[in-house]
Amino acid sequence: MTQNPFSLIADFDGNIGDLFEVKVEASLPILPLRNMVLFPGVVAPVSVGRESSLMLVKQAVSKGEGAYIAVSCQIDAAVEVPHLDDLYPTGILAKIIRLIELPNHHTTAILQTFGRVAIDPHPTRVNPYLRARVESLEEVIPNEEDPEFSALYETFRETTFKYIKASENLGAEALFAVQNVTNPIFFINFVATNLPFDTEEKALLLEEGDVKKRTFRLLQILQRELQYMQLKHKIQEKTREELDQQQKEYFLQQQIKNIQNELGANEGGEVRELREKSEQLPLPIAVKTMFEKELQKLERTNPHSPDYNVTLTYLETVLSLPWGKYADDNIDLKHAQRTLDRDHFGMEKVKERVLEHLAMMKVRRENKPSIICLYGPPGVGKTSLCRSIAESLGRKYVRVSLGGLHDESEIRGHRRTYIAAMCGRIMKSIIKAENNNPVFVLDEIDKVTGSNFNGDPQSALLELLDPEQNNSFHDNYLDFDYDLSQVFFIATANSLSTIPGPLRDRMELINVEGYLTEEKKEIVRRHLIPNEMKTLNLPYEVKLSPAATEFLIEKYTRESGVRQLEKQIAKLVRKIVLHTQTSADGLPPFSPNTSLKVTDIQNIMGTPPYNRDTYDGNQYAGVVTGLAWTAVGGEILFIESSVSRSKSPRLALTGNLGDVMKESAMLALEYVKSHADTLGLDYRVFDHWNLHVHVPEGATPKDGPSAGITIATSIASVLTQRKVREHIAMTGEITLRGKVLPVGGIKEKILAAKRANITDIILSKENRKDIADIPERYVKGLTFHFVENVDEVWKIALLDEVVSNPIELSVYEEKITKE
């Protein structure tokens, strides 16, 4: 059962006390109501819908005026067949005054209510409708002369009028009805029955038997609802004002569009498309605000104006950024190891360092920005290593070449005030990558020029490569901060000397050393020859024997990497193909299905342009073999010393030597002078003989301290005319006290010595640890002598045997060399 739309019934003409004098204590039919609580003394219409309820009201009417029923509200209005536990325990005693059959087959019952009753929770009958015992409850009615109640009633009455006037759902009819109610008790119960309050609150009011207390509680509810309604009206009024303003703006926009259409403007299809795209992207609030502002500017701009295309290009660039897009990292260390080994031979330390970095990325809780710098000579595979790292991570690979870059705008972009402005190469590459965490290679970072009239590109890179700053990288064209903290930056360089210190500090440096000849031989076999043959359709294979491969590497290339070697192999294959295509028999210049030999390489490639130094023997005094490191690998180096009589003796140094190497020669001479007795020399020899130290290949600059012990041994040999041990080489720095210090490039130097048929090598004692890191196959057949001072070097390197035709160093007619 539900209440009809709001309807007020006329005032009760009799004495209100007569209604409360009706007392019952009997089993009565129970009429359940939905969302409706009746109070004593009220006449109210009730819509009857349930079959059981229809049967109840009809039987009650048929019994005449003396038939009472009990009425109670359902706790849950959704229950279709309520039981007593689904009803509030306090109900109202009522009579059915009249039944009205409506045209739509609905029935309405007019009820006259009396006093409150308590309903027993145990039914006496449930079919065809509920019956239960009920007992009348006492109603405490205040005295009409009570001044407190009178003031309370007047306040309640005024508040009711205010509420009805403020309500949009209650019209003038409702106000007229309540104004005609004069009895206070009836007025209070009438308002409690008919005003739209919460049903549960009404049920609690009905349980209150003291009318004064009920009025206090009802006044509180009414004032709360009135305040809520006033607040609602205020919000609606404010919203209406905003809507009026929006309608005004919309009207003006439509007028502008009409004017633009008259001037030849388009219908805004591009603007709608841009707005729809922006709504689908997770733009930050600041960027979204800026974007909408620029979009409104675009709407007001004539498409034939130059500013239109400038703004349109800018907005399209903003939308093309990969907002919220990230590639999922697939850090599988075994897969990464296989990928690195597949693409690169050797480079064990570099691979290990890369795998360490990937392992840390896998277990790190926060994705800390990663910035690495791979530095080393050209052609060693730095860039291709970056590509392998991207593949092993499952990330996009983007590369920006910074070689020769001299304009800061290439990094940060141009401001939009310039014609043809665009974003910098960094943000262009992010757009190209289509996600925010690619492997980003900054190639040739050492070739970036410093400060000039176009700005300072190196300083612009400081922000990009600083983990604390690149989460808000500012591109001048975009003119907002963009988060690049998830990008894996890898820089490559050939030399660190041209990179500013602050920029180096922001990167983790990894040295990619040049390849050894043995490593190059494997690279040729595994990669270079197969890669070259993949592109050709030949009936035979081109294979090189190990000796031929080494001959090609040593005699036709001079580099640390394999770039020139790749070109020489391509040249070799071209010559073979040309010979095959032009020969009468159509055969290659070698036996098919066999490996090329050294003679085949020389016949096909011609005279070798390079030649390695070879060991010259020990027939001459003062000639000692040293070991040197170069950018293209290790080399053997000959130190030659000679003496000549002079009245003003001096030390001459030739061979295009650097300052450090000259200082080593001076230290070596001073040590020989101070230890002349150890060598069996008369100190006066230095007053009558010139000493000349020369390093062959004068066109090649030479520098470094590692030739210190070699020069000291060379000077000692020429002054004593003693032979140097056969097949021995040495490297090490010396101090003025004769202490031998460690040097670098040991691995390359050892392989150079092995190629030159050296069998013994003298090193500083502190270089013993470097030998332990070198694979056994590279040191097999070599004997190492670890020394602490120059005296130990002389004991090992200098023989007691004098060279053939020795020079006799004497002062005037006297021999100076002691017996």
PDB file of C-alpha atoms in Angstrom, residues 383-612:
ATOM      1  CA  THR A 383      76.267   1.698 -30.825  1.00  0.00           C
ATOM      2  CA  SER A 384      75.406  -1.893 -31.739  1.00  0.00           C
ATOM      3  CA  LEU A 385      75.778  -2.820 -28.051  1.00  0.00           C
ATOM      4  CA  CYS A 386      73.096  -0.255 -27.225  1.00  0.00           C
ATOM      5  CA  ARG A 387      70.788  -1.865 -29.768  1.00  0.00           C
ATOM      6  CA  SER A 388      71.376  -5.262 -28.147  1.00  0.00           C
ATOM      7  CA  ILE A 389      70.552  -3.806 -24.706  1.00  0.00           C
ATOM      8  CA  ALA A 390      67.247  -2.451 -26.056  1.00  0.00           C
ATOM      9  CA  GLU A 391      66.412  -5.855 -27.560  1.00  0.00           C
ATOM     10  CA  SER A 392      67.220  -7.685 -24.333  1.00  0.00           C
ATOM     11  CA  LEU A 393      64.944  -5.302 -22.367  1.00  0.00           C
ATOM     12  CA  GLY A 394      62.129  -5.420 -24.903  1.00  0.00           C
ATOM     13  CA  ARG A 395      62.175  -1.617 -25.229  1.00  0.00           C
ATOM     14  CA  LYS A 396      62.098   0.670 -28.247  1.00  0.00           C
ATOM     15  CA  TYR A 397      65.502   1.828 -29.541  1.00  0.00           C
ATOM     16  CA  VAL A 398      66.023   5.450 -30.554  1.00  0.00           C
ATOM     17  CA  ARG A 399      69.283   7.150 -31.451  1.00  0.00           C
ATOM     18  CA  VAL A 400      70.299  10.772 -31.763  1.00  0.00           C
ATOM     19  CA  SER A 401      73.692  11.617 -33.283  1.00  0.00           C
ATOM     20  CA  LEU A 402      75.222  14.593 -31.492  1.00  0.00           C
ATOM     21  CA  GLY A 403      78.357  14.795 -33.646  1.00  0.00           C
ATOM     22  CA  GLY A 404      79.036  18.403 -34.629  1.00  0.00           C
ATOM     23  CA  LEU A 405      75.929  19.696 -32.835  1.00  0.00           C
ATOM     24  CA  HIS A 406      76.511  23.390 -32.073  1.00  0.00           C
ATOM     25  CA  ASP A 407      73.008  24.811 -31.499  1.00  0.00           C
ATOM     26  CA  GLU A 408      71.304  24.549 -28.106  1.00  0.00           C
ATOM     27  CA  SER A 409      67.918  24.647 -29.869  1.00  0.00           C
ATOM     28  CA  GLU A 410      68.666  21.210 -31.327  1.00  0.00           C
ATOM     29  CA  ILE A 411      68.388  19.887 -27.771  1.00  0.00           C
ATOM     30  CA  ARG A 412      65.760  22.159 -26.209  1.00  0.00           C
ATOM     31  CA  GLY A 413      63.772  23.157 -29.285  1.00  0.00           C
ATOM     32  CA  HIS A 414      62.936  26.599 -30.700  1.00  0.00           C
ATOM     33  CA  ARG A 415      60.568  29.057 -29.110  1.00  0.00           C
ATOM     34  CA  ARG A 416      57.306  29.440 -30.992  1.00  0.00           C
ATOM     35  CA  THR A 417      58.010  33.096 -31.649  1.00  0.00           C
ATOM     36  CA  TYR A 418      60.354  31.979 -34.461  1.00  0.00           C
ATOM     37  CA  ILE A 419      59.148  31.073 -37.925  1.00  0.00           C
ATOM     38  CA  ALA A 420      59.203  27.293 -38.594  1.00  0.00           C
ATOM     39  CA  ALA A 421      59.861  26.598 -34.894  1.00  0.00           C
ATOM     40  CA  MET A 422      59.834  22.956 -33.797  1.00  0.00           C
ATOM     41  CA  CYS A 423      60.600  20.862 -30.745  1.00  0.00           C
ATOM     42  CA  GLY A 424      64.139  19.632 -30.095  1.00  0.00           C
ATOM     43  CA  ARG A 425      65.601  16.332 -31.220  1.00  0.00           C
ATOM     44  CA  ILE A 426      65.061  14.821 -27.775  1.00  0.00           C
ATOM     45  CA  MET A 427      61.282  15.240 -27.824  1.00  0.00           C
ATOM     46  CA  LYS A 428      61.134  14.313 -31.526  1.00  0.00           C
ATOM     47  CA  SER A 429      62.759  10.998 -30.661  1.00  0.00           C
ATOM     48  CA  ILE A 430      60.307  10.425 -27.777  1.00  0.00           C
ATOM     49  CA  ILE A 431      57.438  10.974 -30.237  1.00  0.00           C
ATOM     50  CA  LYS A 432      59.106   8.537 -32.642  1.00  0.00           C
ATOM     51  CA  ALA A 433      59.546   5.924 -29.878  1.00  0.00           C
ATOM     52  CA  GLU A 434      55.794   6.074 -29.050  1.00  0.00           C
ATOM     53  CA  ASN A 435      56.446   5.375 -25.358  1.00  0.00           C
ATOM     54  CA  ASN A 436      58.105   7.074 -22.408  1.00  0.00           C
ATOM     55  CA  ASN A 437      60.787   4.518 -21.520  1.00  0.00           C
ATOM     56  CA  PRO A 438      62.828   3.700 -24.640  1.00  0.00           C
ATOM     57  CA  VAL A 439      66.548   2.977 -24.733  1.00  0.00           C
ATOM     58  CA  PHE A 440      67.750   6.413 -25.851  1.00  0.00           C
ATOM     59  CA  VAL A 441      71.242   6.535 -27.381  1.00  0.00           C
ATOM     60  CA  LEU A 442      73.088   9.870 -27.420  1.00  0.00           C
ATOM     61  CA  ASP A 443      75.739   8.996 -29.990  1.00  0.00           C
ATOM     62  CA  GLU A 444      79.082  10.821 -30.162  1.00  0.00           C
ATOM     63  CA  ILE A 445      78.423  12.954 -27.075  1.00  0.00           C
ATOM     64  CA  ASP A 446      82.077  13.968 -27.038  1.00  0.00           C
ATOM     65  CA  LYS A 447      81.651  15.734 -30.417  1.00  0.00           C
ATOM     66  CA  VAL A 448      79.182  18.318 -29.062  1.00  0.00           C
ATOM     67  CA  THR A 449      80.651  21.824 -29.278  1.00  0.00           C
ATOM     68  CA  GLY A 450      80.843  24.115 -26.279  1.00  0.00           C
ATOM     69  CA  SER A 451      79.410  27.558 -25.663  1.00  0.00           C
ATOM     70  CA  ASN A 452      78.957  29.784 -28.736  1.00  0.00           C
ATOM     71  CA  PHE A 453      76.594  32.441 -30.076  1.00  0.00           C
ATOM     72  CA  ASN A 454      73.934  29.714 -30.571  1.00  0.00           C
ATOM     73  CA  GLY A 455      73.948  28.818 -26.864  1.00  0.00           C
ATOM     74  CA  ASP A 456      75.679  26.009 -24.989  1.00  0.00           C
ATOM     75  CA  PRO A 457      74.513  22.519 -26.077  1.00  0.00           C
ATOM     76  CA  GLN A 458      76.703  20.832 -23.462  1.00  0.00           C
ATOM     77  CA  SER A 459      74.959  22.725 -20.668  1.00  0.00           C
ATOM     78  CA  ALA A 460      71.577  21.799 -22.162  1.00  0.00           C
ATOM     79  CA  LEU A 461      72.566  18.146 -21.817  1.00  0.00           C
ATOM     80  CA  LEU A 462      73.166  18.635 -18.080  1.00  0.00           C
ATOM     81  CA  GLU A 463      69.433  18.832 -17.389  1.00  0.00           C
ATOM     82  CA  LEU A 464      68.687  15.907 -19.685  1.00  0.00           C
ATOM     83  CA  LEU A 465      71.246  13.594 -18.083  1.00  0.00           C
ATOM     84  CA  ASP A 466      70.659  14.557 -14.449  1.00  0.00           C
ATOM     85  CA  PRO A 467      68.407  11.980 -12.707  1.00  0.00           C
ATOM     86  CA  GLU A 468      67.258  14.691 -10.295  1.00  0.00           C
ATOM     87  CA  GLN A 469      66.132  17.041 -13.092  1.00  0.00           C
ATOM     88  CA  ASN A 470      65.034  15.058 -16.148  1.00  0.00           C
ATOM     89  CA  ASN A 471      61.639  14.288 -14.604  1.00  0.00           C
ATOM     90  CA  SER A 472      60.725  17.839 -15.659  1.00  0.00           C
ATOM     91  CA  PHE A 473      62.627  18.358 -18.919  1.00  0.00           C
ATOM     92  CA  HIS A 474      61.595  21.679 -20.468  1.00  0.00           C
ATOM     93  CA  ASP A 475      61.419  21.937 -24.237  1.00  0.00           C
ATOM     94  CA  ASN A 476      61.200  25.554 -25.412  1.00  0.00           C
ATOM     95  CA  TYR A 477      58.755  24.729 -28.203  1.00  0.00           C
ATOM     96  CA  LEU A 478      56.344  22.731 -26.052  1.00  0.00           C
ATOM     97  CA  ASP A 479      56.757  25.241 -23.201  1.00  0.00           C
ATOM     98  CA  PHE A 480      55.837  22.759 -20.456  1.00  0.00           C
ATOM     99  CA  ASP A 481      57.750  20.198 -18.392  1.00  0.00           C
ATOM    100  CA  TYR A 482      57.811  16.583 -19.584  1.00  0.00           C
ATOM    101  CA  ASP A 483      58.854  13.550 -17.534  1.00  0.00           C
ATOM    102  CA  LEU A 484      61.874  11.728 -19.023  1.00  0.00           C
ATOM    103  CA  SER A 485      62.890   9.984 -15.800  1.00  0.00           C
ATOM    104  CA  GLN A 486      61.922   6.518 -17.119  1.00  0.00           C
ATOM    105  CA  VAL A 487      64.096   6.802 -20.237  1.00  0.00           C
ATOM    106  CA  PHE A 488      67.215   4.573 -20.272  1.00  0.00           C
ATOM    107  CA  PHE A 489      69.844   7.020 -21.553  1.00  0.00           C
ATOM    108  CA  ILE A 490      73.082   5.607 -22.994  1.00  0.00           C
ATOM    109  CA  ALA A 491      75.743   7.983 -24.296  1.00  0.00           C
ATOM    110  CA  THR A 492      78.674   6.931 -26.491  1.00  0.00           C
ATOM    111  CA  ALA A 493      82.007   8.682 -26.884  1.00  0.00           C
ATOM    112  CA  ASN A 494      85.456   8.073 -28.317  1.00  0.00           C
ATOM    113  CA  SER A 495      87.249  10.220 -25.754  1.00  0.00           C
ATOM    114  CA  LEU A 496      86.354  11.616 -22.348  1.00  0.00           C
ATOM    115  CA  SER A 497      88.771  14.532 -22.610  1.00  0.00           C
ATOM    116  CA  THR A 498      86.322  16.742 -24.529  1.00  0.00           C
ATOM    117  CA  ILE A 499      83.360  16.019 -22.216  1.00  0.00           C
ATOM    118  CA  PRO A 500      83.004  18.671 -19.460  1.00  0.00           C
ATOM    119  CA  GLY A 501      83.478  17.458 -15.896  1.00  0.00           C
ATOM    120  CA  PRO A 502      79.917  18.219 -14.689  1.00  0.00           C
ATOM    121  CA  LEU A 503      78.528  16.221 -17.622  1.00  0.00           C
ATOM    122  CA  ARG A 504      80.844  13.256 -16.912  1.00  0.00           C
ATOM    123  CA  ASP A 505      79.756  13.243 -13.262  1.00  0.00           C
ATOM    124  CA  ARG A 506      76.136  12.642 -14.303  1.00  0.00           C
ATOM    125  CA  MET A 507      76.974   9.457 -16.212  1.00  0.00           C
ATOM    126  CA  GLU A 508      78.288   6.051 -15.237  1.00  0.00           C
ATOM    127  CA  LEU A 509      81.389   5.485 -17.382  1.00  0.00           C
ATOM    128  CA  ILE A 510      82.046   2.077 -18.958  1.00  0.00           C
ATOM    129  CA  ASN A 511      85.238   1.624 -20.984  1.00  0.00           C
ATOM    130  CA  VAL A 512      84.790  -0.379 -24.196  1.00  0.00           C
ATOM    131  CA  GLU A 513      88.328  -1.410 -25.097  1.00  0.00           C
ATOM    132  CA  GLY A 514      89.567  -2.209 -28.582  1.00  0.00           C
ATOM    133  CA  TYR A 515      89.597  -5.772 -29.884  1.00  0.00           C
ATOM    134  CA  LEU A 516      92.670  -7.973 -29.782  1.00  0.00           C
ATOM    135  CA  THR A 517      93.823  -9.707 -32.948  1.00  0.00           C
ATOM    136  CA  GLU A 518      92.626 -13.025 -31.553  1.00  0.00           C
ATOM    137  CA  GLU A 519      89.190 -11.535 -30.890  1.00  0.00           C
ATOM    138  CA  LYS A 520      89.070 -10.012 -34.352  1.00  0.00           C
ATOM    139  CA  LYS A 521      89.767 -13.433 -35.859  1.00  0.00           C
ATOM    140  CA  GLU A 522      86.679 -14.827 -34.108  1.00  0.00           C
ATOM    141  CA  ILE A 523      84.589 -11.820 -35.162  1.00  0.00           C
ATOM    142  CA  VAL A 524      85.600 -12.405 -38.788  1.00  0.00           C
ATOM    143  CA  ARG A 525      84.669 -16.086 -38.557  1.00  0.00           C
ATOM    144  CA  ARG A 526      81.387 -15.638 -36.651  1.00  0.00           C
ATOM    145  CA  HIS A 527      80.025 -12.354 -37.969  1.00  0.00           C
ATOM    146  CA  LEU A 528      81.789 -10.489 -40.764  1.00  0.00           C
ATOM    147  CA  ILE A 529      82.177 -13.296 -43.333  1.00  0.00           C
ATOM    148  CA  PRO A 530      78.673 -14.783 -42.725  1.00  0.00           C
ATOM    149  CA  ASN A 531      77.063 -11.317 -42.848  1.00  0.00           C
ATOM    150  CA  GLU A 532      78.764 -10.557 -46.152  1.00  0.00           C
ATOM    151  CA  MET A 533      77.779 -13.900 -47.664  1.00  0.00           C
ATOM    152  CA  LYS A 534      74.111 -13.464 -46.643  1.00  0.00           C
ATOM    153  CA  THR A 535      73.745 -10.647 -49.144  1.00  0.00           C
ATOM    154  CA  LEU A 536      75.212 -12.627 -52.056  1.00  0.00           C
ATOM    155  CA  ASN A 537      73.982 -15.469 -54.220  1.00  0.00           C
ATOM    156  CA  LEU A 538      77.182 -17.418 -54.891  1.00  0.00           C
ATOM    157  CA  PRO A 539      77.643 -21.112 -55.735  1.00  0.00           C
ATOM    158  CA  TYR A 540      80.593 -21.299 -53.337  1.00  0.00           C
ATOM    159  CA  GLU A 541      81.541 -20.052 -49.876  1.00  0.00           C
ATOM    160  CA  VAL A 542      84.370 -17.726 -48.993  1.00  0.00           C
ATOM    161  CA  LYS A 543      86.322 -19.016 -46.005  1.00  0.00           C
ATOM    162  CA  LEU A 544      89.584 -17.832 -44.517  1.00  0.00           C
ATOM    163  CA  SER A 545      92.132 -19.962 -42.721  1.00  0.00           C
ATOM    164  CA  PRO A 546      93.240 -18.691 -39.283  1.00  0.00           C
ATOM    165  CA  ALA A 547      96.609 -17.633 -40.709  1.00  0.00           C
ATOM    166  CA  ALA A 548      94.945 -15.810 -43.612  1.00  0.00           C
ATOM    167  CA  THR A 549      92.558 -14.066 -41.241  1.00  0.00           C
ATOM    168  CA  GLU A 550      95.430 -12.859 -39.055  1.00  0.00           C
ATOM    169  CA  PHE A 551      97.373 -11.789 -42.152  1.00  0.00           C
ATOM    170  CA  LEU A 552      94.373  -9.740 -43.343  1.00  0.00           C
ATOM    171  CA  ILE A 553      93.980  -8.133 -39.911  1.00  0.00           C
ATOM    172  CA  GLU A 554      97.664  -7.349 -39.340  1.00  0.00           C
ATOM    173  CA  LYS A 555      98.686  -6.309 -42.841  1.00  0.00           C
ATOM    174  CA  TYR A 556      95.595  -4.570 -44.234  1.00  0.00           C
ATOM    175  CA  THR A 557      94.079  -2.806 -41.210  1.00  0.00           C
ATOM    176  CA  ARG A 558      95.328  -0.671 -38.355  1.00  0.00           C
ATOM    177  CA  GLU A 559      92.449  -0.015 -35.952  1.00  0.00           C
ATOM    178  CA  SER A 560      90.997  -0.905 -32.558  1.00  0.00           C
ATOM    179  CA  GLY A 561      87.588  -1.877 -33.870  1.00  0.00           C
ATOM    180  CA  VAL A 562      86.507  -3.869 -36.899  1.00  0.00           C
ATOM    181  CA  ARG A 563      85.040  -1.165 -39.137  1.00  0.00           C
ATOM    182  CA  GLN A 564      87.979  -1.081 -41.550  1.00  0.00           C
ATOM    183  CA  LEU A 565      88.288  -4.858 -41.317  1.00  0.00           C
ATOM    184  CA  GLU A 566      84.667  -5.148 -42.470  1.00  0.00           C
ATOM    185  CA  LYS A 567      85.482  -2.954 -45.442  1.00  0.00           C
ATOM    186  CA  GLN A 568      88.541  -5.039 -46.325  1.00  0.00           C
ATOM    187  CA  ILE A 569      86.459  -8.229 -46.224  1.00  0.00           C
ATOM    188  CA  ALA A 570      83.890  -6.577 -48.486  1.00  0.00           C
ATOM    189  CA  LYS A 571      86.723  -5.587 -50.800  1.00  0.00           C
ATOM    190  CA  LEU A 572      88.074  -9.143 -50.777  1.00  0.00           C
ATOM    191  CA  VAL A 573      84.658 -10.562 -51.672  1.00  0.00           C
ATOM    192  CA  ARG A 574      84.186  -7.963 -54.439  1.00  0.00           C
ATOM    193  CA  LYS A 575      87.481  -8.895 -56.027  1.00  0.00           C
ATOM    194  CA  ILE A 576      86.633 -12.595 -55.830  1.00  0.00           C
ATOM    195  CA  VAL A 577      83.214 -12.013 -57.418  1.00  0.00           C
ATOM    196  CA  LEU A 578      84.717  -9.800 -60.136  1.00  0.00           C
ATOM    197  CA  HIS A 579      87.323 -12.421 -60.980  1.00  0.00           C
ATOM    198  CA  THR A 580      84.639 -15.111 -61.080  1.00  0.00           C
ATOM    199  CA  GLN A 581      82.398 -13.062 -63.376  1.00  0.00           C
ATOM    200  CA  THR A 582      85.191 -12.094 -65.807  1.00  0.00           C
ATOM    201  CA  SER A 583      87.310 -15.277 -65.914  1.00  0.00           C
ATOM    202  CA  ALA A 584      86.918 -17.653 -68.829  1.00  0.00           C
ATOM    203  CA  ASP A 585      86.242 -20.691 -66.663  1.00  0.00           C
ATOM    204  CA  GLY A 586      83.905 -18.815 -64.261  1.00  0.00           C
ATOM    205  CA  LEU A 587      85.814 -20.087 -61.228  1.00  0.00           C
ATOM    206  CA  PRO A 588      87.023 -18.056 -58.244  1.00  0.00           C
ATOM    207  CA  PRO A 589      90.758 -17.321 -57.826  1.00  0.00           C
ATOM    208  CA  PHE A 590      91.080 -20.131 -55.272  1.00  0.00           C
ATOM    209  CA  SER A 591      90.055 -23.740 -54.978  1.00  0.00           C
ATOM    210  CA  PRO A 592      86.290 -23.852 -54.219  1.00  0.00           C
ATOM    211  CA  ASN A 593      85.202 -25.309 -50.874  1.00  0.00           C
ATOM    212  CA  THR A 594      88.646 -24.627 -49.385  1.00  0.00           C
ATOM    213  CA  SER A 595      89.809 -21.878 -47.079  1.00  0.00           C
ATOM    214  CA  LEU A 596      91.812 -18.949 -48.410  1.00  0.00           C
ATOM    215  CA  LYS A 597      95.491 -19.032 -47.482  1.00  0.00           C
ATOM    216  CA  VAL A 598      97.937 -16.203 -46.867  1.00  0.00           C
ATOM    217  CA  THR A 599      99.209 -16.338 -50.446  1.00  0.00           C
ATOM    218  CA  ASP A 600      95.636 -16.187 -51.769  1.00  0.00           C
ATOM    219  CA  ILE A 601      94.945 -13.053 -49.713  1.00  0.00           C
ATOM    220  CA  GLN A 602      98.086 -11.351 -50.982  1.00  0.00           C
ATOM    221  CA  ASN A 603      97.394 -12.306 -54.599  1.00  0.00           C
ATOM    222  CA  ILE A 604      93.817 -11.006 -54.436  1.00  0.00           C
ATOM    223  CA  MET A 605      94.307  -7.909 -52.252  1.00  0.00           C
ATOM    224  CA  GLY A 606      97.725  -6.807 -53.498  1.00  0.00           C
ATOM    225  CA  THR A 607     100.662  -5.483 -51.495  1.00  0.00           C
ATOM    226  CA  PRO A 608      99.839  -5.034 -47.795  1.00  0.00           C
ATOM    227  CA  PRO A 609      99.806  -1.352 -46.749  1.00  0.00           C
ATOM    228  CA  TYR A 610     100.847  -2.046 -43.153  1.00  0.00           C
ATOM    229  CA  ASN A 611     103.587  -4.009 -41.481  1.00  0.00           C
ATOM    230  CA  ARG A 612     104.145  -5.003 -37.875  1.00  0.00           C
TER     231      ARG A 612
END
